[in-house]
């Protein structure tokens, strides 16, 4: 089965994974009120921390954890650094929605990350795998990836569902009105997002299950820095933005945007550069298999913090009445 699924590719992109992500992202992107995006693009308290966390803190943190926890495993270490460079443009949409984050803010941040991904991925790969290790006296690795490969990933995994969601809202509201669209149509397509998520996870296991089960110790070593990365980057992002005075919805959006990674791009780059059986590719595959349960757990943490904040506000309001 894994060979059959692996054969269903177009220009190096797994069609089953692309289909799963499309089904997963489309309902969420169809929920976005695109006429409200200007309220997000003008909020510097959201945009500036997001760019800093995604393109400065995130890659640097993964680089440090990879070298600290995998000093004698150069292939796995390089794979993790590549994962850290690939910022999330797909699954963060569903994490944000499940955590009741700001959909419009998520759309803007994902689009912003997509632009930076095309421009910065290759440059950061050169810096973190060649320049910085050389300056620190560490082993150096080269990364050969074209801007077109990255742009193609962005177009497939974000562009297609984004255009579909935008056109659905525009045409649906024009034909039947916003009330019908949001109260009748969206509830019907909403469950498809979870079906797409489950399908994508199953496909990932089917494609790489043998490599994972045959190398359990390597998987455990790779999982350790990943667990540390997701916990640290999410917690730091949530705390930073909360202290900046943003409400829960945008705080959750920024935290999940900073914590997620574009696993499809990381896997594709690792396989194209180092080979399908390489340690770099294995690290890329282990990434989403660790990310999914960890971020699901963080969704519950986020919702608990939301309830706690709401309860605190209610208590203050009750105290004032007395």
C-alpha atoms as one frame of an Amber mdcrd trajectory, in Angstrom:
protein
   0.000   0.000   0.000   2.789   2.420   0.905   4.450   1.925  -2.515   1.158
   2.573  -4.309   0.512   5.766  -2.332   4.078   6.947  -2.781   3.735   6.482
  -6.542   0.743   8.849  -6.734   2.763  12.038  -7.065   2.853  15.020  -9.371
   6.067  17.081  -9.571   7.182  15.606  -6.245   3.896  16.472  -4.480   1.924
  13.626  -2.912  -1.579  13.831  -4.374  -3.240  11.939  -1.468  -1.728  14.366
   1.058  -2.685  17.321  -1.155  -6.280  16.033  -1.312  -6.431  15.547   2.453
  -5.138  19.060   3.126  -7.569  20.547   0.618 -10.541  18.842   2.264  -9.215
  19.864   5.683  -8.607  23.530   4.889 -11.506  24.361   2.572 -14.333  24.513
   5.171 -12.249  26.718   7.491 -11.221  29.092   4.693 -14.850  29.260   3.557
 -15.775  30.514   7.063 -13.477  33.544   6.878 -15.158  36.920   6.475 -12.799
  38.342   3.885 -14.292  41.828   4.192 -12.789  42.049   7.705  -9.173  41.311
   6.796  -8.194  44.987   6.855  -8.750  45.021  10.629  -6.004  42.403  10.915
  -3.469  43.871   8.499  -3.438  47.137  10.466  -2.700  45.445  13.809   1.072
  45.726  14.305   0.833  44.091  17.735  -0.094  40.904  15.869   1.943  41.116
  12.647   5.330  42.156  14.062   5.504  39.466  16.804   4.287  36.858  14.296
   7.063  37.622  11.817   9.681  37.702  14.575   8.546  34.417  16.124   8.185
  32.591  12.810  11.317  33.741  11.016  13.760  34.580  13.820  12.860  32.741
  17.016  11.449  29.509  15.525  14.363  28.559  13.235  16.934  29.627  15.845
  15.219  27.558  18.554  15.082  24.436  16.359  18.747  24.910  15.384  19.761
  25.136  19.053  17.672  22.121  20.123  18.872  19.989  17.207  22.542  20.626
  18.018  22.005  20.307  21.780  20.051  17.027  21.720  21.383  15.354  18.548
  25.084  16.331  18.479  26.247  12.947  17.102  23.403  12.432  14.585  24.105
  14.856  11.702  21.411  13.526   9.338  18.576  13.731  11.860  19.870  17.088
  13.079  19.817  18.536   9.568  16.304  17.176   8.997  15.048  18.895  12.142
  16.624  22.197  11.137  14.805  21.960   7.787  11.533  21.320   9.658  12.181
  24.464  11.722  12.649  26.533   8.573   9.357  25.413   6.993   6.738  27.608
   8.628   3.174  26.360   8.742   0.725  27.364   5.996  -1.743  24.481   6.095
  -2.581  22.608   9.286  -2.402  25.765  11.403  -5.738  26.700   9.835  -7.431
  23.718  11.479  -5.533  24.076  14.796  -6.609  27.711  15.017 -10.237  26.882
  14.257 -10.389  24.081  16.841  -8.891  26.449  19.437 -11.534  29.101  18.593
  -8.913  31.546  17.370  -9.394  34.501  15.044 -10.044  33.095  11.539  -9.347
  36.351   9.741  -6.073  36.824  11.632  -5.058  33.249  10.810  -5.700  33.835
   7.104  -3.533  36.971   7.080  -0.679  35.387   9.046  -0.699  32.272   6.877
  -0.614  34.393   3.709   2.235  36.474   5.161   4.187  33.341   6.068   3.656
  32.026   2.554   5.280  35.081   0.992   8.193  34.956   3.420   8.542  31.213
   2.843   9.144  31.666  -0.862  11.665  34.447  -0.253  13.408  33.340   2.940
  13.447  29.524   3.062  16.491  29.055   0.831  18.384  31.940   2.437  17.732
  30.692   5.974  18.652  27.155   4.939  22.015  28.430   3.701  22.526  30.438
   6.907  21.589  27.717   9.438  23.169  24.769   7.614  26.296  26.386   6.167
  27.186  29.860   7.456  26.312  29.661  11.172  27.761  26.160  11.773  30.953
  27.286  10.021  31.222  30.337  12.252  30.679  28.175  15.353  33.144  25.508
  14.228  30.398  22.893  13.668  29.724  20.496  10.799  28.378  22.214   7.680
  25.690  21.010   5.256  24.512  22.484   1.964  20.849  22.743   0.981  19.930
  22.883  -2.688  16.322  24.005  -3.094  14.804  26.330  -5.687  12.366  29.158
  -5.032   9.993  27.528  -7.542   9.798  24.309  -5.480   8.801  26.354  -2.443
   6.347  28.522  -4.410   4.743  25.392  -5.868   4.179  24.002  -2.378   2.585
  27.289  -1.307   0.327  27.396  -4.368  -0.868  23.810  -3.937  -1.338  23.650
  -0.168  -2.600  27.196   0.416  -3.526  28.816  -2.892  -6.055  26.226  -4.076
  -8.142  25.979  -0.862  -7.864  29.733  -0.268  -9.283  30.573  -3.703 -11.987
  27.905  -3.264 -13.008  29.271   0.143 -13.045  32.873  -1.058 -15.154  32.117
  -4.146 -17.554  29.978  -2.121 -18.276  32.828   0.290 -18.567  35.469  -2.418
 -20.868  33.412  -4.630 -22.857  31.937  -1.717 -23.543  35.301  -0.095 -24.391
  36.866  -3.448 -26.873  34.120  -4.261 -28.542  33.471  -0.868 -27.276  36.108
   1.580 -24.928  36.009   4.594 -27.481  34.617   7.035 -28.189  31.556   4.883
 -24.505  31.092   4.132 -23.344  31.167   7.763 -26.330  29.463   9.419 -27.224
  26.842   6.804 -24.330  26.230   4.417 -21.266  26.406   6.712 -22.619  23.883
   9.278 -23.056  21.375   6.438 -19.460  21.556   5.197 -17.830  22.071   8.618
 -17.328  18.369   9.529 -15.286  17.846   6.347 -12.339  19.649   7.998 -11.935
  16.930  10.626 -12.388  14.195   8.028  -9.598  15.770   5.987  -7.348  15.965
   9.063  -7.902  12.296   9.914  -7.363  11.260   6.285  -4.073  13.197   6.117
  -2.794  11.570   9.320  -3.701   8.094   8.045  -1.936   8.757   4.730   1.198
   9.942   6.531   1.339   6.743   8.558   0.662   4.645   5.454   3.440   6.357
   3.495   6.113   6.215   6.190   4.890   3.629   8.688   7.543   1.057   7.798
  10.417   3.525   8.169   9.088   4.622  11.562   8.439   1.156  13.002  11.796
  -0.192  11.784  13.811   2.588  13.482  12.076   3.205  16.838  15.198   4.468
  18.644  15.886   7.040  15.926  12.263   8.167  16.113  12.526   8.574  19.891
  15.703  10.650  19.555  14.079  12.867  16.903  10.903  13.242  18.962  12.699
  14.729  21.992  13.807  18.042  20.422  10.473  18.265  18.601   8.540  17.978
  21.868  10.730  20.637  23.434  10.345  22.891  20.402   6.548  22.779  20.264
   6.181  23.312  24.016   8.639  26.219  24.187   7.580  28.100  21.046   3.854
  27.797  21.780   4.193  28.820  25.432   6.523  31.723  24.654   4.296  32.977
  21.842   1.112  32.755  23.912   2.702  34.514  26.899   4.344  37.255  24.810
   1.201  38.227  22.924  -0.982  37.967  26.002   1.326  40.390  27.816   1.115
  42.706  24.804  -2.588  43.101  25.543  -4.199  41.131  22.720  -7.378  39.181
  23.396  -7.644  35.414  23.521  -8.609  34.843  19.881  -5.603  36.589  18.343
  -3.268  35.301  21.058  -4.256  31.711  20.233  -3.908  32.395  16.510  -0.374
  33.722  16.849   0.691  30.906  19.194  -0.480  28.150  16.857   0.898  29.932
  13.795   4.323  30.132  15.442   4.265  26.516  16.659   3.150  24.822  13.430
   5.425  23.732  10.603   4.964  23.066   6.879   5.706  19.349   7.035   4.993
  18.681   3.366   7.615  21.219   2.265  10.149  19.932   4.816   9.673  16.317
   3.699   9.833  17.226   0.009  13.039  19.254   0.452  14.693  16.533   2.568
  13.833  13.787   0.081  14.860  15.823  -2.973  18.185  16.867  -1.415  19.246
  13.820   0.614  17.111  10.905  -0.621  13.967   9.095   0.475  15.811   6.721
   2.845  17.968   9.420   4.447  17.952  10.381   8.096  16.943  13.895   7.028
  13.790  12.539   5.384  12.984  10.444   8.462  13.216  13.554  10.659  10.833
  15.354   8.298   8.339  12.485   8.492   8.517  12.226  12.283   7.825  15.977
  12.521   4.075  15.931  11.760   3.552  12.653  13.620   4.789  14.411  16.770
   3.231  17.771  15.892  -0.317  16.471  15.489  -0.823  14.981  18.993   1.174
  17.749  20.689  -0.798  20.563  19.071  -4.078  18.750  19.720  -3.065  18.674
  23.396  -2.186  22.380  23.212  -5.651  23.080  21.808  -7.103  21.726  25.050
  -4.624  23.839  27.033  -5.595  26.899  25.021  -9.326  26.321  25.535  -8.747
  25.844  29.270  -6.893  29.178  29.391  -9.791  30.743  27.501 -12.319  29.460
  30.060 -10.089  30.632  32.898  -9.821  34.124  31.396 -13.597  34.283  30.860
 -14.202  33.147  34.436 -11.796  35.801  35.754 -13.587  38.526  33.789 -16.956
  37.333  35.088 -15.684  37.372  38.682 -14.373  40.935  38.312 -17.658  42.042
  36.796 -19.609  40.420  39.645 -17.349  42.065  42.229 -17.987  45.504  40.727
 -21.731  45.080  41.037 -21.217  44.753  44.784
